[in-house]
């Protein structure tokens, strides 16, 4: 009896210690709001990313938005007109990309490291799914990043991470009003003299809620019902305005 | 100010901007007796609404404005329902063909290009035709104020078509193939371009030689039904009708149309057509420039629907 319980007792003794040891090494990362509700009044949002570091160092935070497959098309001159002639499609393109760092990126890490971890828009690499011309696909990828940056879904310059007392950090993430809804991933890196010490990943969800969520859910799931509603609403407002006009 | 989040287009815009856009288009629609889709669709794209959602939502909005206009004309007995129903036969077939074409062009990745080309062709053609006709009418009126437009006739080639029928309401005797054919083309353009009435009106005047009083009402009758079909198509297959976007547009256009209708009485019809011709040509010219001038950014991206 006692012999059987012995390993269990051992485990019980070990568990809290292992837990503490783990916590000491880890970055404790959090977001001021893990769920951001997109309601009728949504016009972009700001949320604070913050946490505690296990030891002193420099911090890089990367936020990537929901992934989707994307096709990039290029207009070319054909018989005097500009039309889409060639294209390339990519897998798992983040709908949002944002970087923040406590120092300029180049001063913190080698370009090999930044490239490997895809930190900074110049280091983004997407998997090619299909391309009219494989040699040119890099051009299409560069253009995609450029357009996404113009649309303010990708941030060209890293934002500020401020470190307080060597152990606490914070950064303000601002999402534009056109930010895609879905699951976001926050990756926090702790570095010291160019070496990676710790990585921590935290989720963040941007979700339509309330009436706006209902409208888009019905539009997709009960599209026939939605179409009927849209038609009747339009017919009714047309009839109403005609009826009001007659009154006068 | 007064920002509202559009759940389908997934962006935030000001309600005031939408009301103003709807109001402006409604004003022109009341003034000239057109749907205004050719103005609203590019305006929506301009404020950042994706092109597909702009076309789908505009179709929904067009139901409201055409219903209001049609009911107004019906009260004055200016709708030839019989002719309208014959045109609808073609219109129904046209919306089906238009839907299939829309799907095909989308899969080719050429939908924007084809829409732009068709816009230039149709708007350019209509604009030139209207400009010529309205200038002639304006000049003629100045020379000889008593004389109205020259009596119109169905083009000689079309007079030979079989299946001739009499439409007593608008006192026409024409081949059934003409209204069916016009309805067919308008059905296609409504689904593809959100361009129905502005194509129907000149076709009915110049091809069918229909009395002017019946043109607007009968055209709106047809636009109402094809817009319903187009809304159904866009909402059920591509989920591209944004009700939150459509509502303020409808409200604005309904109010704007009332103001426009009042101004319409003060404007001479030939001058009104001249102004409309210039607006139509302006839109066509802008699109033509987009097609032919080297673009600053030749690349564009689009999410692939899973």
XYZ file of N, CA and C in Angstrom, chain B residues 80-267:
564
model
N -46.355 51.122 -68.390
C -46.966 50.140 -69.278
C -46.636 48.756 -68.718
N -47.547 48.249 -67.873
C -47.255 47.008 -67.151
C -47.079 45.841 -68.118
N -47.913 45.827 -69.196
C -47.849 44.706 -70.130
C -46.477 44.643 -70.811
N -46.047 45.809 -71.306
C -44.735 45.867 -71.955
C -43.629 45.548 -70.937
N -43.825 46.075 -69.734
C -42.848 45.821 -68.677
C -42.701 44.340 -68.396
N -43.831 43.610 -68.402
C -43.783 42.174 -68.135
C -43.068 41.424 -69.252
N -43.302 41.862 -70.508
C -42.606 41.222 -71.634
C -41.100 41.453 -71.514
N -40.729 42.685 -71.130
C -39.306 42.982 -70.954
C -38.709 42.143 -69.829
N -39.559 41.881 -68.813
C -39.081 41.092 -67.678
C -38.724 39.669 -68.070
N -39.459 39.123 -69.095
C -39.112 37.781 -69.586
C -37.640 37.752 -69.975
N -37.256 38.740 -70.797
C -35.853 38.853 -71.186
C -34.974 39.161 -69.993
N -35.504 40.013 -69.090
C -34.738 40.423 -67.910
C -34.386 39.241 -67.027
N -35.361 38.315 -66.843
C -35.136 37.138 -65.999
C -34.009 36.296 -66.584
N -34.079 36.082 -67.900
C -33.045 35.307 -68.574
C -31.693 36.030 -68.464
N -31.744 37.358 -68.621
C -30.530 38.172 -68.552
C -29.857 38.096 -67.200
N -30.656 38.118 -66.101
C -30.040 38.052 -64.769
C -29.369 36.697 -64.567
N -29.986 35.620 -65.115
C -29.365 34.291 -64.992
C -28.030 34.266 -65.729
N -28.054 34.770 -66.981
C -26.819 34.797 -67.771
C -25.783 35.701 -67.097
N -26.248 36.867 -66.594
C -25.355 37.800 -65.907
C -24.703 37.160 -64.697
N -25.502 36.393 -63.915
C -24.963 35.726 -62.729
C -23.878 34.734 -63.117
N -24.149 33.953 -64.176
C -23.163 32.972 -64.627
C -21.895 33.677 -65.096
N -22.077 34.787 -65.843
C -20.915 35.544 -66.330
C -20.105 36.110 -65.167
N -20.821 36.636 -64.151
C -20.153 37.219 -62.985
C -19.258 36.183 -62.321
N -19.819 34.953 -62.147
C -19.047 33.867 -61.537
C -17.832 33.512 -62.379
N -18.034 33.483 -63.694
C -16.959 33.104 -64.603
C -15.842 34.153 -64.601
N -16.226 35.432 -64.708
C -15.226 36.509 -64.712
C -14.461 36.531 -63.398
N -15.176 36.260 -62.273
C -14.514 36.243 -60.971
C -13.452 35.155 -60.946
N -13.799 33.954 -61.487
C -12.838 32.851 -61.462
C -11.644 33.150 -62.364
N -11.863 33.955 -63.395
C -10.756 34.341 -64.282
C -9.887 35.429 -63.664
N -10.416 36.083 -62.618
C -9.686 37.185 -62.011
C -9.800 38.465 -62.810
N -10.778 38.521 -63.703
C -10.881 39.686 -64.580
C -12.137 40.503 -64.311
N -12.830 40.242 -63.189
C -14.135 40.867 -63.013
C -14.036 42.400 -62.993
N -13.009 42.929 -62.329
C -12.866 44.391 -62.255
C -12.608 44.991 -63.629
N -11.738 44.303 -64.395
C -11.386 44.798 -65.723
C -12.611 44.797 -66.636
N -13.341 43.672 -66.625
C -14.501 43.557 -67.514
C -15.579 44.564 -67.120
N -15.778 44.725 -65.797
C -16.745 45.720 -65.346
C -16.342 47.099 -65.849
N -15.042 47.415 -65.734
C -14.573 48.737 -66.166
C -14.764 48.925 -67.666
N -14.433 47.891 -68.453
C -14.579 48.001 -69.909
C -16.048 48.180 -70.293
N -16.919 47.351 -69.684
C -18.340 47.445 -70.011
C -18.895 48.816 -69.616
N -18.425 49.315 -68.461
C -18.854 50.639 -68.026
C -18.482 51.690 -69.059
N -17.224 51.618 -69.516
C -16.759 52.608 -70.500
C -17.588 52.501 -71.774
N -17.812 51.246 -72.237
C -18.547 51.044 -73.485
C -19.981 51.551 -73.345
N -20.677 51.082 -72.303
C -22.085 51.439 -72.153
C -22.254 52.918 -71.818
N -21.517 53.378 -70.795
C -21.674 54.777 -70.391
C -21.206 55.714 -71.487
N -20.090 55.337 -72.135
C -19.596 56.176 -73.224
C -20.625 56.264 -74.339
N -21.179 55.119 -74.721
C -22.191 55.079 -75.784
C -23.414 55.897 -75.413
N -23.929 55.633 -74.210
C -25.125 56.345 -73.760
C -24.852 57.841 -73.668
N -23.686 58.172 -73.112
C -23.331 59.576 -72.914
C -23.265 60.324 -74.239
N -22.594 59.721 -75.225
C -22.458 60.377 -76.532
C -23.824 60.552 -77.184
N -24.620 59.478 -77.124
C -25.961 59.498 -77.703
C -26.809 60.606 -77.074
N -26.753 60.662 -75.748
C -27.571 61.642 -75.043
C -27.082 63.054 -75.294
N -25.754 63.199 -75.336
C -25.183 64.528 -75.553
C -25.615 65.062 -76.920
N -25.491 64.199 -77.944
C -25.868 64.564 -79.304
C -27.340 64.958 -79.347
N -28.176 64.092 -78.773
C -29.623 64.292 -78.853
C -30.048 65.551 -78.086
N -29.480 65.714 -76.868
C -29.931 66.845 -76.058
C -29.420 68.170 -76.612
N -28.191 68.149 -77.195
C -27.669 69.369 -77.811
C -28.539 69.777 -78.988
N -28.920 68.768 -79.790
C -29.757 69.028 -80.953
C -31.098 69.610 -80.509
N -31.647 68.994 -79.441
C -32.943 69.451 -78.947
C -32.845 70.877 -78.413
N -31.762 71.160 -77.681
C -31.591 72.493 -77.112
C -31.448 73.535 -78.211
N -30.629 73.205 -79.241
C -30.410 74.144 -80.343
C -31.695 74.362 -81.134
N -32.381 73.248 -81.394
C -33.596 73.324 -82.197
C -34.641 74.189 -81.498
N -34.718 74.017 -80.198
C -35.694 74.785 -79.433
C -35.397 76.284 -79.546
N -34.089 76.587 -79.581
C -33.701 77.993 -79.664
C -34.099 78.568 -81.033
N -33.875 77.765 -82.104
C -34.196 78.213 -83.455
C -35.701 78.265 -83.656
N -36.375 77.233 -83.194
C -37.790 77.090 -83.487
C -38.515 76.613 -82.228
N -38.863 77.560 -81.342
C -39.324 77.181 -80.011
C -40.551 76.277 -79.999
N -41.405 76.376 -81.009
C -42.630 75.588 -80.990
C -42.397 74.104 -81.245
N -41.311 73.830 -81.995
C -41.129 72.448 -82.433
C -40.544 71.542 -81.350
N -41.140 70.397 -81.173
C -40.581 69.415 -80.231
C -39.612 68.529 -81.007
N -39.226 67.448 -80.412
C -38.297 66.537 -81.061
C -38.906 65.958 -82.321
N -38.058 65.572 -83.251
C -38.525 64.923 -84.477
C -39.279 63.644 -84.104
N -40.343 63.308 -84.849
C -41.079 62.075 -84.538
C -40.144 60.873 -84.643
N -40.221 60.008 -83.648
C -39.285 58.887 -83.623
C -39.902 57.666 -84.282
N -39.027 56.827 -84.782
C -39.442 55.591 -85.425
C -38.548 54.462 -84.981
N -39.101 53.248 -84.962
C -38.273 52.079 -84.697
C -37.321 51.929 -85.878
N -36.020 51.694 -85.644
C -35.084 51.511 -86.758
C -35.618 50.488 -87.758
N -35.379 50.752 -89.061
C -36.039 49.982 -90.119
C -35.746 48.485 -90.027
N -34.504 48.151 -89.681
C -34.107 46.746 -89.604
C -34.966 46.001 -88.580
N -35.228 46.670 -87.451
C -35.969 46.019 -86.371
C -37.464 45.919 -86.683
N -37.928 46.731 -87.669
C -39.350 46.668 -88.031
C -39.698 45.350 -88.703
N -38.679 44.661 -89.256
C -38.936 43.444 -90.014
C -39.037 42.206 -89.133
N -38.716 42.339 -87.828
C -38.721 41.174 -86.941
C -40.135 40.599 -86.788
N -40.211 39.259 -86.606
C -41.527 38.627 -86.444
C -42.117 38.838 -85.042
N -43.255 38.210 -84.764
C -43.967 38.269 -83.476
C -44.393 39.694 -83.117
N -44.990 40.388 -84.055
C -45.424 41.755 -83.753
C -46.654 41.741 -82.842
N -46.657 42.597 -81.855
C -47.794 42.708 -80.947
C -48.103 44.191 -80.719
N -49.334 44.454 -80.315
C -49.734 45.824 -80.005
C -49.697 46.014 -78.488
N -49.106 47.114 -78.047
C -49.132 47.472 -76.628
C -49.957 48.739 -76.496
N -51.249 48.591 -76.157
C -52.157 49.747 -76.212
C -51.770 50.860 -75.235
N -51.293 50.518 -74.064
C -51.008 51.547 -73.059
C -50.046 52.596 -73.603
N -48.979 52.164 -74.255
C -48.027 53.134 -74.780
C -48.151 53.258 -76.307
N -49.272 52.776 -76.853
C -49.598 52.836 -78.284
C -48.409 52.484 -79.172
N -47.880 51.273 -78.960
C -46.762 50.778 -79.749
C -47.193 49.517 -80.467
N -46.670 49.331 -81.681
C -46.822 48.031 -82.308
C -45.433 47.583 -82.738
N -44.861 46.668 -81.950
C -43.495 46.231 -82.230
C -43.384 44.730 -82.046
N -42.282 44.192 -82.571
C -42.011 42.780 -82.385
C -41.703 42.512 -80.917
N -42.216 41.393 -80.401
C -41.939 41.014 -79.012
C -40.439 40.877 -78.750
N -39.698 40.537 -79.825
C -38.264 40.293 -79.652
C -37.522 41.546 -79.181
N -38.045 42.730 -79.541
C -37.329 43.962 -79.176
C -37.351 44.183 -77.646
N -38.557 44.227 -77.003
C -38.530 44.393 -75.549
C -37.854 43.236 -74.814
N -38.021 42.012 -75.323
C -37.361 40.867 -74.674
C -35.840 41.036 -74.756
N -35.358 41.446 -75.932
C -33.921 41.633 -76.125
C -33.362 42.744 -75.242
N -34.097 43.867 -75.182
C -33.645 44.988 -74.352
C -33.634 44.568 -72.876
N -34.697 43.870 -72.463
C -34.770 43.377 -71.086
C -33.623 42.438 -70.781
N -33.283 41.599 -71.747
C -32.200 40.632 -71.581
C -30.867 41.348 -71.313
N -30.546 42.309 -72.171
C -29.278 43.053 -72.009
C -29.272 43.792 -70.668
N -30.422 44.413 -70.316
C -30.484 45.158 -69.058
C -30.361 44.222 -67.861
N -30.896 42.995 -67.993
C -30.765 42.020 -66.909
C -29.301 41.691 -66.660
N -28.561 41.479 -67.733
C -27.132 41.177 -67.609
C -26.399 42.346 -66.960
N -26.651 43.563 -67.452
C -25.891 44.705 -66.943
C -26.270 45.040 -65.498
N -27.524 44.746 -65.099
C -27.895 45.019 -63.709
C -27.079 44.145 -62.765
N -26.977 42.850 -63.072
C -26.226 41.947 -62.200
C -24.739 42.279 -62.246
N -24.206 42.479 -63.453
C -22.770 42.667 -63.612
C -22.314 44.038 -63.134
N -23.073 45.072 -63.460
C -22.583 46.434 -63.281
C -23.427 47.266 -62.328
N -24.605 46.771 -61.958
C -25.507 47.629 -61.212
C -25.972 48.772 -62.106
N -26.104 48.457 -63.396
C -26.432 49.469 -64.393
C -27.675 48.985 -65.114
N -28.849 49.468 -64.708
C -30.071 48.977 -65.331
C -30.802 50.078 -66.053
N -31.335 51.023 -65.250
C -32.187 52.073 -65.793
C -31.482 52.985 -66.765
N -30.240 53.331 -66.461
C -29.542 54.284 -67.316
C -29.274 53.686 -68.690
N -29.376 52.345 -68.796
C -29.233 51.696 -70.090
C -30.603 51.537 -70.748
N -31.614 51.227 -69.902
C -32.959 50.979 -70.410
C -33.582 52.228 -71.011
N -33.406 53.349 -70.296
C -34.081 54.578 -70.722
C -33.720 54.948 -72.159
N -32.420 55.078 -72.494
C -32.111 55.412 -73.893
C -32.531 54.319 -74.870
N -32.430 53.037 -74.460
C -32.825 51.952 -75.370
C -34.316 52.051 -75.684
N -35.119 52.357 -74.695
C -36.552 52.442 -74.922
C -36.897 53.641 -75.787
N -36.128 54.732 -75.607
C -36.399 55.928 -76.407
C -35.970 55.704 -77.850
N -34.724 55.220 -78.037
C -34.162 55.213 -79.381
C -34.447 53.933 -80.151
N -34.553 52.777 -79.470
C -34.773 51.523 -80.186
C -36.264 51.211 -80.296
N -36.997 51.429 -79.196
C -38.406 51.066 -79.199
C -39.309 52.224 -79.619
N -38.746 53.442 -79.654
C -39.519 54.633 -80.004
C -40.739 54.780 -79.101
N -40.540 54.546 -77.834
C -41.630 54.591 -76.871
C -41.940 56.040 -76.507
N -43.215 56.383 -76.296
C -43.544 57.747 -75.879
C -42.832 58.095 -74.562
N -42.262 59.306 -74.520
C -41.384 59.694 -73.407
C -42.056 59.533 -72.050
N -43.371 59.795 -71.974
C -44.048 59.760 -70.681
C -43.971 58.388 -70.032
N -43.942 57.320 -70.862
C -43.969 55.977 -70.310
C -42.580 55.429 -70.006
N -41.554 56.097 -70.550
C -40.218 55.515 -70.474
C -39.750 55.335 -69.030
N -39.766 56.415 -68.250
C -39.202 56.352 -66.902
C -39.941 55.334 -66.033
N -41.262 55.383 -66.043
C -42.050 54.485 -65.196
C -41.856 53.026 -65.549
N -41.879 52.727 -66.866
C -41.750 51.337 -67.303
C -40.330 50.833 -67.060
N -39.343 51.725 -67.235
C -37.963 51.354 -66.966
C -37.778 51.032 -65.483
N -38.367 51.867 -64.610
C -38.230 51.634 -63.171
C -38.927 50.332 -62.757
N -40.053 50.014 -63.437
C -40.766 48.761 -63.196
C -39.820 47.583 -63.412
N -39.114 47.649 -64.533
C -38.158 46.589 -64.879
C -36.969 46.571 -63.919
N -36.454 47.785 -63.592
C -35.283 47.879 -62.702
C -35.607 47.282 -61.342
N -36.845 47.515 -60.864
C -37.244 46.994 -59.561
C -37.080 45.478 -59.519
N -37.595 44.801 -60.554
C -37.538 43.332 -60.543
C -36.130 42.807 -60.769
N -35.390 43.420 -61.704
C -34.033 42.910 -61.919
C -33.141 43.186 -60.707
N -33.403 44.294 -59.993
C -32.614 44.570 -58.788
C -32.918 43.544 -57.710
N -34.182 43.127 -57.615
C -34.534 42.088 -56.648
C -33.765 40.805 -56.983
N -33.777 40.452 -58.271
C -33.061 39.239 -58.692
C -31.569 39.378 -58.412
N -31.015 40.559 -58.711
C -29.583 40.778 -58.503
C -29.238 40.709 -57.016
N -30.097 41.306 -56.156
C -29.856 41.260 -54.722
C -29.844 39.812 -54.242
N -30.825 39.035 -54.704
C -30.890 37.618 -54.342
C -29.613 36.898 -54.737
N -29.183 37.150 -55.973
C -27.984 36.477 -56.466
C -26.766 36.825 -55.609
N -26.539 38.133 -55.397
C -25.341 38.547 -54.665
C -25.388 38.100 -53.204
N -26.600 38.128 -52.595
C -26.709 37.774 -51.170
C -26.544 36.280 -50.948
N -27.056 35.468 -51.882
C -27.013 34.030 -51.626
C -25.728 33.372 -52.113
N -25.114 33.888 -53.179
C -23.924 33.197 -53.668
C -22.622 33.779 -53.144
N -22.544 35.096 -53.011
C -21.269 35.681 -52.578
C -21.357 36.391 -51.231
N -22.545 36.432 -50.628
C -22.751 37.119 -49.349
C -22.214 38.547 -49.406
N -22.546 39.277 -50.450
C -21.942 40.594 -50.635
C -22.962 41.731 -50.517
N -24.093 41.484 -49.823
C -25.043 42.567 -49.575
C -24.886 42.982 -48.116
N -24.480 44.226 -47.887
C -24.289 44.721 -46.524
C -25.490 45.586 -46.145
N -26.360 45.017 -45.301
C -27.589 45.727 -44.919
C -27.302 47.005 -44.142
N -26.272 46.963 -43.289
C -25.944 48.141 -42.489
C -25.471 49.278 -43.393
N -24.850 48.921 -44.512
C -24.434 49.921 -45.491
C -25.630 50.374 -46.327
N -26.523 49.429 -46.658
C -27.647 49.739 -47.548
C -28.659 50.677 -46.882
N -28.891 50.484 -45.568
C -29.947 51.262 -44.909
C -29.751 52.773 -44.961
N -28.586 53.297 -44.528
C -28.419 54.756 -44.645
C -28.440 55.251 -46.084
N -27.958 54.417 -47.023
C -28.004 54.805 -48.439
C -29.450 54.941 -48.904
N -30.278 53.947 -48.509
C -31.699 53.985 -48.877
C -32.369 55.227 -48.311
N -32.114 55.470 -47.024
C -32.735 56.616 -46.358
C -32.335 57.905 -47.073
N -31.035 58.060 -47.339
C -30.550 59.262 -48.014
C -31.144 59.409 -49.396
N -31.191 58.299 -50.153
C -31.641 58.405 -51.541
C -33.133 58.700 -51.611
N -33.894 58.153 -50.656
C -35.331 58.391 -50.639
C -35.621 59.875 -50.357
N -34.850 60.436 -49.413
C -35.017 61.864 -49.105
C -34.528 62.721 -50.278
N -33.357 62.352 -50.815
C -32.791 63.106 -51.928
C -33.697 63.092 -53.142
N -34.345 61.945 -53.378
C -35.228 61.818 -54.546
C -36.406 62.782 -54.449
N -36.903 62.984 -53.226
C -38.031 63.911 -53.052
C -37.630 65.326 -53.455
N -36.435 65.740 -52.986
C -35.935 67.069 -53.342
C -35.715 67.146 -54.849
N -35.106 66.079 -55.404
C -34.804 66.052 -56.831
C -36.054 66.155 -57.690
N -37.111 65.453 -57.272
C -38.358 65.476 -58.039
C -38.936 66.889 -58.103
N -38.795 67.613 -56.981
C -39.325 68.995 -56.975
C -38.540 69.900 -57.917
N -37.208 69.715 -57.915
C -36.380 70.529 -58.811
C -36.633 70.171 -60.268
N -37.017 68.893 -60.495
C -37.204 68.416 -61.863
C -38.213 69.266 -62.622
N -39.235 69.763 -61.930
C -40.255 70.585 -62.571
C -39.706 71.899 -63.109
N -38.631 72.390 -62.459
C -38.114 73.703 -62.845
C -37.088 73.634 -63.959
N -36.582 72.401 -64.197
C -35.508 72.246 -65.172
C -36.108 71.836 -66.509
